[in-house]
Short mmCIF file of C-alpha atoms and ligand atoms in Angstrom, two decimals:
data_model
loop_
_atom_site.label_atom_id
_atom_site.label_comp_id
_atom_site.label_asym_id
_atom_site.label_seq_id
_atom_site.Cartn_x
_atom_site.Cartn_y
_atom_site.Cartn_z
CA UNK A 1 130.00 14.05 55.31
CA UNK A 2 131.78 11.47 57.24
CA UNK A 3 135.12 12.43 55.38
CA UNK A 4 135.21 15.87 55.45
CA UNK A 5 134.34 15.27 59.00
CA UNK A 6 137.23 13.06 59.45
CA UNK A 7 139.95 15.75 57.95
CA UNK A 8 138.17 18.34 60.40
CA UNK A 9 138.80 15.80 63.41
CA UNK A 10 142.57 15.00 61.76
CA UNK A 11 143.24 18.72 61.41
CA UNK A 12 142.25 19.43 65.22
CA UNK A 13 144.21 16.07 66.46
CA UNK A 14 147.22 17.08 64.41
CA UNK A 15 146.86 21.11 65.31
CA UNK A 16 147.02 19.59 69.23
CA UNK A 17 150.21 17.21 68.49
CA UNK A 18 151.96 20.28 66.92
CA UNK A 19 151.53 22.17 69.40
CA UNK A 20 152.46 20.01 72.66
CA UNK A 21 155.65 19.06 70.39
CA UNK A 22 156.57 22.51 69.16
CA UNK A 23 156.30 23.77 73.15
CA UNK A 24 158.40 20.92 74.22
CA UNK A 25 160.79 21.50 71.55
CA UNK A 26 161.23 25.16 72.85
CA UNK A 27 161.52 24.58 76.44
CA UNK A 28 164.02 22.05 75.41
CA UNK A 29 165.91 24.46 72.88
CA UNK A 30 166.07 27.03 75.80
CA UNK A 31 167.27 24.62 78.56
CA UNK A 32 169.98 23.57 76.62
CA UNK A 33 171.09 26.39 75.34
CA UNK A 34 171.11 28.20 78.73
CA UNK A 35 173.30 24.96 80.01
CA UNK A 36 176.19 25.61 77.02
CA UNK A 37 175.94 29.95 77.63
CA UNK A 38 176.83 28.63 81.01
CA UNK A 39 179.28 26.45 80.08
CA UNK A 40 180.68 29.16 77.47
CA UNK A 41 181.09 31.63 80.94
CA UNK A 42 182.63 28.73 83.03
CA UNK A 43 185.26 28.39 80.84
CA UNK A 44 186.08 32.04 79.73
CA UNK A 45 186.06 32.54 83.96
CA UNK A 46 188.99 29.62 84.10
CA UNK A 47 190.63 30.45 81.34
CA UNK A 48 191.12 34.27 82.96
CA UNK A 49 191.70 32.94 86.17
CA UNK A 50 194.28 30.55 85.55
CA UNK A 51 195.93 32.83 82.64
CA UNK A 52 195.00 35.99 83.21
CA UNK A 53 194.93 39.00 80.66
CA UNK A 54 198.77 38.81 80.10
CA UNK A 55 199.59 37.08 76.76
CA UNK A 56 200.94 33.62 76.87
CA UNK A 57 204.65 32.65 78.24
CA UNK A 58 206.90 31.60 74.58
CA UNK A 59 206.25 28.01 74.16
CA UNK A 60 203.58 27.55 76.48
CA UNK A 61 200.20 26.65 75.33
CA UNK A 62 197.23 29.04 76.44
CA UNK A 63 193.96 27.15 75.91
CA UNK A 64 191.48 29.48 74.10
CA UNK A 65 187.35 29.38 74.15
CA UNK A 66 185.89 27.65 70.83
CA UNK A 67 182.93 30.18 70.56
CA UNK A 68 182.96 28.49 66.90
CA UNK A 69 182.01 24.88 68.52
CA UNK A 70 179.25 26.20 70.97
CA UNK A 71 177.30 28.51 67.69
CA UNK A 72 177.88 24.84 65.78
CA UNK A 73 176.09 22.99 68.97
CA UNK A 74 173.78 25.82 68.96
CA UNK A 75 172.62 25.02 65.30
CA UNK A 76 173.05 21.05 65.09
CA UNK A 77 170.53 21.40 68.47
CA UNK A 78 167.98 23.69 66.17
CA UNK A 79 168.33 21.26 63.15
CA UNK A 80 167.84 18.20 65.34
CA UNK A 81 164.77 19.78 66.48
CA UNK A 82 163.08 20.84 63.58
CA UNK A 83 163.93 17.42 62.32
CA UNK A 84 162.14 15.77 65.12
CA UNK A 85 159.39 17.67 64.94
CA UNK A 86 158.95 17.08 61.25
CA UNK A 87 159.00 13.22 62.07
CA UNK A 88 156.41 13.93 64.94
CA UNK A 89 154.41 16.05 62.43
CA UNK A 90 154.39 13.19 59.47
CA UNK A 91 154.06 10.71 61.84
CA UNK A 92 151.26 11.84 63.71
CA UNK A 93 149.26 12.97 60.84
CA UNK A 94 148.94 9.04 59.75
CA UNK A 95 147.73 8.15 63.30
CA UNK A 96 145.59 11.31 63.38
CA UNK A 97 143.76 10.32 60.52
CA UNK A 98 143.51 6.42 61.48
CA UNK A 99 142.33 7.35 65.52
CA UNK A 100 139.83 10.15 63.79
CA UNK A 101 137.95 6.98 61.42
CA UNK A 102 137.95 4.74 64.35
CA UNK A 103 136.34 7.64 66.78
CA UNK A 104 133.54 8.65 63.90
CA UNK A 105 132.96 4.69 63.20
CA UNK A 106 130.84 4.04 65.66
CA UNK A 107 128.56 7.21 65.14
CA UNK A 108 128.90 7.03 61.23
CA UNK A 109 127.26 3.53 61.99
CA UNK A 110 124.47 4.91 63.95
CA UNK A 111 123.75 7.57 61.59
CA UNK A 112 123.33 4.57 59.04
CA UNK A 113 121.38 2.86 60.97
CA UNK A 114 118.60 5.37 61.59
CA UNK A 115 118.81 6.75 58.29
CA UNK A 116 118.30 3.13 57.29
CA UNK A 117 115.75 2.48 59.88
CA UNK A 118 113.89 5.79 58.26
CA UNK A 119 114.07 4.92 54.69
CA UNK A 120 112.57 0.71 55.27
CA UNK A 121 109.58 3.09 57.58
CA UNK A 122 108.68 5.11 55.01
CA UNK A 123 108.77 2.44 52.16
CA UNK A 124 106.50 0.19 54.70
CA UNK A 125 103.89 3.11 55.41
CA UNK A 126 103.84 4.18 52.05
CA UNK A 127 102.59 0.50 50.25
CA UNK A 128 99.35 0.73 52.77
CA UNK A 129 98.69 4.74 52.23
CA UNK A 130 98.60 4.23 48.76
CA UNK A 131 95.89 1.48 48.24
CA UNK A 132 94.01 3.32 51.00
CA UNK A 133 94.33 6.35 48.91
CA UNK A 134 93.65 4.85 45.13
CA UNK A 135 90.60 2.50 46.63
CA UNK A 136 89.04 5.86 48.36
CA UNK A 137 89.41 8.10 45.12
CA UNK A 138 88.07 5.17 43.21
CA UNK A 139 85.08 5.06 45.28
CA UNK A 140 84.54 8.94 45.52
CA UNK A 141 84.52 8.68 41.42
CA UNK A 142 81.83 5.97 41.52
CA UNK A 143 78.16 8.04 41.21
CA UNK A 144 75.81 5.22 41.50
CA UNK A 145 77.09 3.20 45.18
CA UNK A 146 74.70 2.13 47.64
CA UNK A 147 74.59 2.75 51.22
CA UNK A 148 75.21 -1.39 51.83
CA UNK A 149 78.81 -1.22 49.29
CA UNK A 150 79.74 2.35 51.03
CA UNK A 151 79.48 0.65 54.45
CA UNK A 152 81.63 -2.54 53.09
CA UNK A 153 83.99 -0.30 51.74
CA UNK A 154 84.55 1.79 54.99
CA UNK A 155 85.20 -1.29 56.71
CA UNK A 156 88.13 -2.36 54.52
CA UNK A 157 89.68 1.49 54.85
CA UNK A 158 89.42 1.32 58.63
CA UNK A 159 90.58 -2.24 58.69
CA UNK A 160 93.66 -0.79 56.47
CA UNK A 161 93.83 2.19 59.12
CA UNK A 162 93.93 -0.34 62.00
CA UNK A 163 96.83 -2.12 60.05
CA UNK A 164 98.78 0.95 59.57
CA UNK A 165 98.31 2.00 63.43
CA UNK A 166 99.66 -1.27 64.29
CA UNK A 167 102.83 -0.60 62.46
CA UNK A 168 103.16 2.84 63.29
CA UNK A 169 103.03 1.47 67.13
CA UNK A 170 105.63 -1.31 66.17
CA UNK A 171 107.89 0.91 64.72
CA UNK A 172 107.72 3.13 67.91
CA UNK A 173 107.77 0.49 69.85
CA UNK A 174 111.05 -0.55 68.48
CA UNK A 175 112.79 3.14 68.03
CA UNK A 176 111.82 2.99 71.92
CA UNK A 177 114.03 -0.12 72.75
CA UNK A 178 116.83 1.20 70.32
CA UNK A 179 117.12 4.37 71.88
CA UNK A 180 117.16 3.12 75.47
CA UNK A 181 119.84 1.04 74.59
CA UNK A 182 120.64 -0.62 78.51
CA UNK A 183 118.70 1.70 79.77
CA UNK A 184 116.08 -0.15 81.28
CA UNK A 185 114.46 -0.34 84.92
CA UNK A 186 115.79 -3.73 85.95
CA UNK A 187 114.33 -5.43 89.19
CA UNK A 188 114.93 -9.17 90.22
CA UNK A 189 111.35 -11.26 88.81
CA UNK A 190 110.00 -14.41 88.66
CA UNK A 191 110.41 -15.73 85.00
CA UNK A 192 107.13 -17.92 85.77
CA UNK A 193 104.68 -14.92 86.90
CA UNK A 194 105.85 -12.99 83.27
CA UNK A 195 105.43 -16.21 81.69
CA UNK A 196 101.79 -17.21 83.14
CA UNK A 197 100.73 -13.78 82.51
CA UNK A 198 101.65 -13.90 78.80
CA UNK A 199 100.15 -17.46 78.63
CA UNK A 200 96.46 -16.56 80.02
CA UNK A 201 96.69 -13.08 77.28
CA UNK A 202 96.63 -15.88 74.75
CA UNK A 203 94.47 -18.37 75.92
CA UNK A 204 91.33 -16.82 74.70
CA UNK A 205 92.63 -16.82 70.95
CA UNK A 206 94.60 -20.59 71.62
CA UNK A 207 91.17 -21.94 72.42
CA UNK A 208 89.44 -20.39 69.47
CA UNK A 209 92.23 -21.67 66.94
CA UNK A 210 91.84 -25.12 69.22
CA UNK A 211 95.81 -24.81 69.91
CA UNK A 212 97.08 -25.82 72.68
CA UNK A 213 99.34 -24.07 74.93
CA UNK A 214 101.34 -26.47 77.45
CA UNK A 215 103.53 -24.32 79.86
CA UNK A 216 106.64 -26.48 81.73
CA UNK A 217 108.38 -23.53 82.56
CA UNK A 218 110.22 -24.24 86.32
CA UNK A 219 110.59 -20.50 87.94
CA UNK A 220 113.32 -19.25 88.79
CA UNK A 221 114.61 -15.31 89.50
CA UNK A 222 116.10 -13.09 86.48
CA UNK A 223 117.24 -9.62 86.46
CA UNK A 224 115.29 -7.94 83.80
CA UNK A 225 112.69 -5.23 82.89
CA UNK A 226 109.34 -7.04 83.66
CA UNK A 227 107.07 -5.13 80.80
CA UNK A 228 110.02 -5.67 78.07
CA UNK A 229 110.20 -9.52 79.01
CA UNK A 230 106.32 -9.51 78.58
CA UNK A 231 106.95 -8.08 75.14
CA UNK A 232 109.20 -10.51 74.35
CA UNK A 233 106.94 -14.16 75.50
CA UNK A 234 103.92 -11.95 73.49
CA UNK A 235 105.99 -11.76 70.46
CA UNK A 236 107.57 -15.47 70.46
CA UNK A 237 103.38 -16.98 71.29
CA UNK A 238 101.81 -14.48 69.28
CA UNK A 239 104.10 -15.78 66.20
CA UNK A 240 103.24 -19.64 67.42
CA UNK A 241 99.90 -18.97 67.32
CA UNK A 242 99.96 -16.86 64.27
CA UNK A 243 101.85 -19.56 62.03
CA UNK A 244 99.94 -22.32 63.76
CA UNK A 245 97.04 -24.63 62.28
CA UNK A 246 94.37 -25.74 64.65
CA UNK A 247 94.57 -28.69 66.54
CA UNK A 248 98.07 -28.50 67.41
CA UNK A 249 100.48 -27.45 70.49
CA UNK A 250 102.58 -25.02 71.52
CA UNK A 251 105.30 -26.19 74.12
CA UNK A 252 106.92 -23.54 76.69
CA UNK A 253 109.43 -25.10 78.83
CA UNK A 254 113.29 -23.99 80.61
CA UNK A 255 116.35 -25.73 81.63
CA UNK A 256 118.05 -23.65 84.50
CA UNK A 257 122.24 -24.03 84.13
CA UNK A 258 124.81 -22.58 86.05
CA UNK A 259 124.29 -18.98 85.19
CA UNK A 260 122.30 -18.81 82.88
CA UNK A 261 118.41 -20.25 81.89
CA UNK A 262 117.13 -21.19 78.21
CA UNK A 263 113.44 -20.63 77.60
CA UNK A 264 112.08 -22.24 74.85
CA UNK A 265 108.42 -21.47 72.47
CA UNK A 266 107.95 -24.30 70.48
CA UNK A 267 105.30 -24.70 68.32
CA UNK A 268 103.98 -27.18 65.83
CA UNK A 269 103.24 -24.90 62.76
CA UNK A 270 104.35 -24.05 59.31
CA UNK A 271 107.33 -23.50 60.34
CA UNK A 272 110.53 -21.67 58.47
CA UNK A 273 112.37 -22.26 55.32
CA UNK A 274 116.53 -22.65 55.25
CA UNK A 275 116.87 -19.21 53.63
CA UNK A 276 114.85 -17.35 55.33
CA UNK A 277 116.36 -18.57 58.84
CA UNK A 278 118.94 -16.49 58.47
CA UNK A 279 117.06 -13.43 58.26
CA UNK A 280 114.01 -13.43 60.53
CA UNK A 281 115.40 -11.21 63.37
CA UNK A 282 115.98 -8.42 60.62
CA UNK A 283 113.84 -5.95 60.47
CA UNK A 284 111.34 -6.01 58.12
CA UNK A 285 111.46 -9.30 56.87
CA UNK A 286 108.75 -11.83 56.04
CA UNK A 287 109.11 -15.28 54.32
CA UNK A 288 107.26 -15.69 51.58
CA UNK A 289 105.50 -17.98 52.90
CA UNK A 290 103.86 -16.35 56.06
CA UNK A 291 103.15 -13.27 53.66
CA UNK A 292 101.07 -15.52 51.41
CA UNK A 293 99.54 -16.89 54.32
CA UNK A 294 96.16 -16.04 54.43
CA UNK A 295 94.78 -13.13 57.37
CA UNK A 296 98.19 -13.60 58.80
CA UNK A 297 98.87 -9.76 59.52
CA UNK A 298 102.32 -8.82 60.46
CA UNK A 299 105.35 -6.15 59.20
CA UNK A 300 108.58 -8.28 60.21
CA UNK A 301 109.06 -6.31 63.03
CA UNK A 302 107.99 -8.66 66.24
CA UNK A 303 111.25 -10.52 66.15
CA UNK A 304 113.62 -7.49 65.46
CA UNK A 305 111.83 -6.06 69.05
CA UNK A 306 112.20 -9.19 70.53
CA UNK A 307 116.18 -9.52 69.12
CA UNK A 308 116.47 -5.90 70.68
CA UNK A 309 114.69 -6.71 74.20
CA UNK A 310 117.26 -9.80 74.42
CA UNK A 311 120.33 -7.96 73.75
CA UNK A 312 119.49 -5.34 76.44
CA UNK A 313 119.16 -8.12 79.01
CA UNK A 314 122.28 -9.32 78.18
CA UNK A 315 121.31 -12.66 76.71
CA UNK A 316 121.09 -14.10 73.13
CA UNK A 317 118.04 -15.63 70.97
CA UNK A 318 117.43 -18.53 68.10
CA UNK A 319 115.90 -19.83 66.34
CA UNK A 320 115.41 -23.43 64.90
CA UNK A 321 112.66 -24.33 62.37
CA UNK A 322 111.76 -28.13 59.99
CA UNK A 323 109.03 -26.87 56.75
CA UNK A 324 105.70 -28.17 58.26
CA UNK A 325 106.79 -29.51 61.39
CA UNK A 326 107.44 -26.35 63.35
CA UNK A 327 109.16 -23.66 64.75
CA UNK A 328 111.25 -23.51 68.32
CA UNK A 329 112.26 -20.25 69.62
CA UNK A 330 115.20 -20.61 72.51
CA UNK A 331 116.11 -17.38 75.02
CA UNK A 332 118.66 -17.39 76.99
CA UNK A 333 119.03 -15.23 79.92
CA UNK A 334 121.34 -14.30 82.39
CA UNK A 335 120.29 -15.49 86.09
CA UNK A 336 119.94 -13.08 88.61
P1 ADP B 1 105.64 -10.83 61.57
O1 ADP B 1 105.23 -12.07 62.30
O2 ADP B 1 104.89 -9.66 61.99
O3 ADP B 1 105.68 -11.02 60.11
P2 ADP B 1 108.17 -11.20 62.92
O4 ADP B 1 109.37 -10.31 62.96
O5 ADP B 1 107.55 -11.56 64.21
O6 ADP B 1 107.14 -10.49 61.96
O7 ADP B 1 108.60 -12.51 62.17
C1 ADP B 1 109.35 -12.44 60.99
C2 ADP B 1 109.07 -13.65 60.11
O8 ADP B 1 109.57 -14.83 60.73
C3 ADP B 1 107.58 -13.92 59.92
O9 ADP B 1 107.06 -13.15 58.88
C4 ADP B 1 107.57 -15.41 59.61
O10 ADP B 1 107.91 -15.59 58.26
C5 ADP B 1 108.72 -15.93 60.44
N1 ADP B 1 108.27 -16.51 61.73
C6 ADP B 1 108.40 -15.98 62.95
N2 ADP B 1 107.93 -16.80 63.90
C7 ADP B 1 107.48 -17.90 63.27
C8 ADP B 1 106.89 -19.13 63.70
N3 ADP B 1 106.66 -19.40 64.97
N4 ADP B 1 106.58 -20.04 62.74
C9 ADP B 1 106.82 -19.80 61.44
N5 ADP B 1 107.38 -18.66 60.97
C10 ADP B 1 107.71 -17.72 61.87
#
């Protein structure tokens, strides 16, 4: 598709070229030929008025009008113009067909992406839906099941269902933020009000799991969309908690520079293997590890959102991680 696509564009660039050349090339053709007709009259007007009709005295040279050398002009001119327009022709049908990739490039890229971003959705929806479906046809086979297993087993297909509504929301959530792509209602906010507010969400579940959260965050103003920065804290202490043991800490803190200020989510939990650092932000992926990990729900899509929410305020994320010592999540942002 892209190709044929790319002659099409090629054909219309080239079809453009010819003709803005082949219109020069005849106003051209015509002025100069109208300049040697002139020329051609000039001199047969001279040549009358200084000789007249009368032949030529003996011995005295009449000058006579070269029609031959103005037809020979005439034609060199034509040839010299075809030939150039050939040359423009060639030449511009290499640079037609380079500027027509590098104009489709960017939307052959986002057709890859979403057809990409479709195919991982479907494979992700479709690994839930079918246990849901095999465990319910199992069940519906079974004659002899009592009221106390049919209960138990509606649990587990609405816990399932719960699972698969989370992800569903996650992916939207995400299409949302690729989609708006900068286009975000930005107002000037206190980093420490998003911050506290994200902090006191989580405080409930931090003193169940007897984690604790320590927040050293200094305010300051940044430009940004308050409910996607709230997104992005949930994500980054939702993960520390999630891939936290009990009795441990979670540390939030900032360093304000110059123009910018680094956020940082530090926790003291499972923390990341080297070859999976690499790919966290991807959408998607889950380290083995965190998948094994006992009632630790999750699709690999929080930090792909959070990734996204970054980029559209301008600012970058990373992430740096030690095997059982824990996990620190740095966000830099722009200052308003
Ligand atoms: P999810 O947590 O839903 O699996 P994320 O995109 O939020 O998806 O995270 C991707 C992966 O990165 C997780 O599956 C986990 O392996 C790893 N990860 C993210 N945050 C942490 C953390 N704080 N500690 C340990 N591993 C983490």
């Amino acid at each position: 598709m892209f190709q044929s696509a790319r002659f099409k564009l090629t054909a219309w660039y080239l079809l453009l070229i010819i003709l803005i050349s082949t219109l020069f090339s005849i106003v051209i053709y015509f002025g100069i030929n109208s300049e040697l007709r002139r020329l051609e009259r000039f001199q047969q007007r001279r040549l009358e008025r200084d000789y007249g009709n009368s032949p030529a005295p003996l011995f005295q040279h009449r000058p006579i009008l070269d029609h031959e050398l103005i037809e020979e002009t005439d034609y060199r001119l034509k040839l010299v113009l075809l030939l150039v327009n050939l040359g423009i022709f060639v030449l511009s049908g290499g640079a037609a067909y380079f500027l027509s990739g590098r104009t489709l490039k960017p939307i052959k890229n986002m057709v890859d992406e979403q057809n990409r971003f479709i195919t991982d959705s479907s494979h992700e929806l479709r690994t839930p839906l079918t246990s849901l479906r095999s465990e319910l046809e199992v069940n519906l086979r079974s004659k002899n099941i009592s009221p106390n297993e049919t209960k138990k087993i509606l649990r587990s297909n609405l816990e399932e269902v719960m699972n698969l509504q989370k992800l569903t929301d996650n992916l939207m959530e995400l299409a949302q933020y690729q989609k708006r792509n900068g286009d975000l209602s930005m107002s000037e906010i206190s980093l420490l009000d998003v911050i506290n507010k994200v902090c006191r969400k989580f405080t409930p579940v931090a003193f169940k799991n007897k984690i604790r959260i320590i927040n050293k965050v200094q305010d300051c103003n940044i430009v940004g969309d308050k409910p996607a920065l709230s997104e992005l804290f949930t994500i980054l202490l939702d993960n520390a908690l999630k891939y936290s043991d009990k009795n441990t800490k979670i540390n939030l803190s900032s360093i304000k520079e110059k123009n910018v200020v680094s956020i940082s989510v530090a926790d003291e939990g499972m923390g990341i293997e080297k070859k999976d650092l690499p790919y966290i932000f991807d959408r998607f992926y889950r380290a083995e590890k965190s998948r094994s990990k006992e009632k630790v729900t999750g699709y690999g899509l929080g930090l792909s959102i959070a990734k996204k929410i970054v980029e559209l305020h301008k600012g970058t994320i990373k992430a740096e991680s030690v095997p059982l010592k824990g996990s620190k999540f740095t966000v830099v942002l722009p200052l308003s």
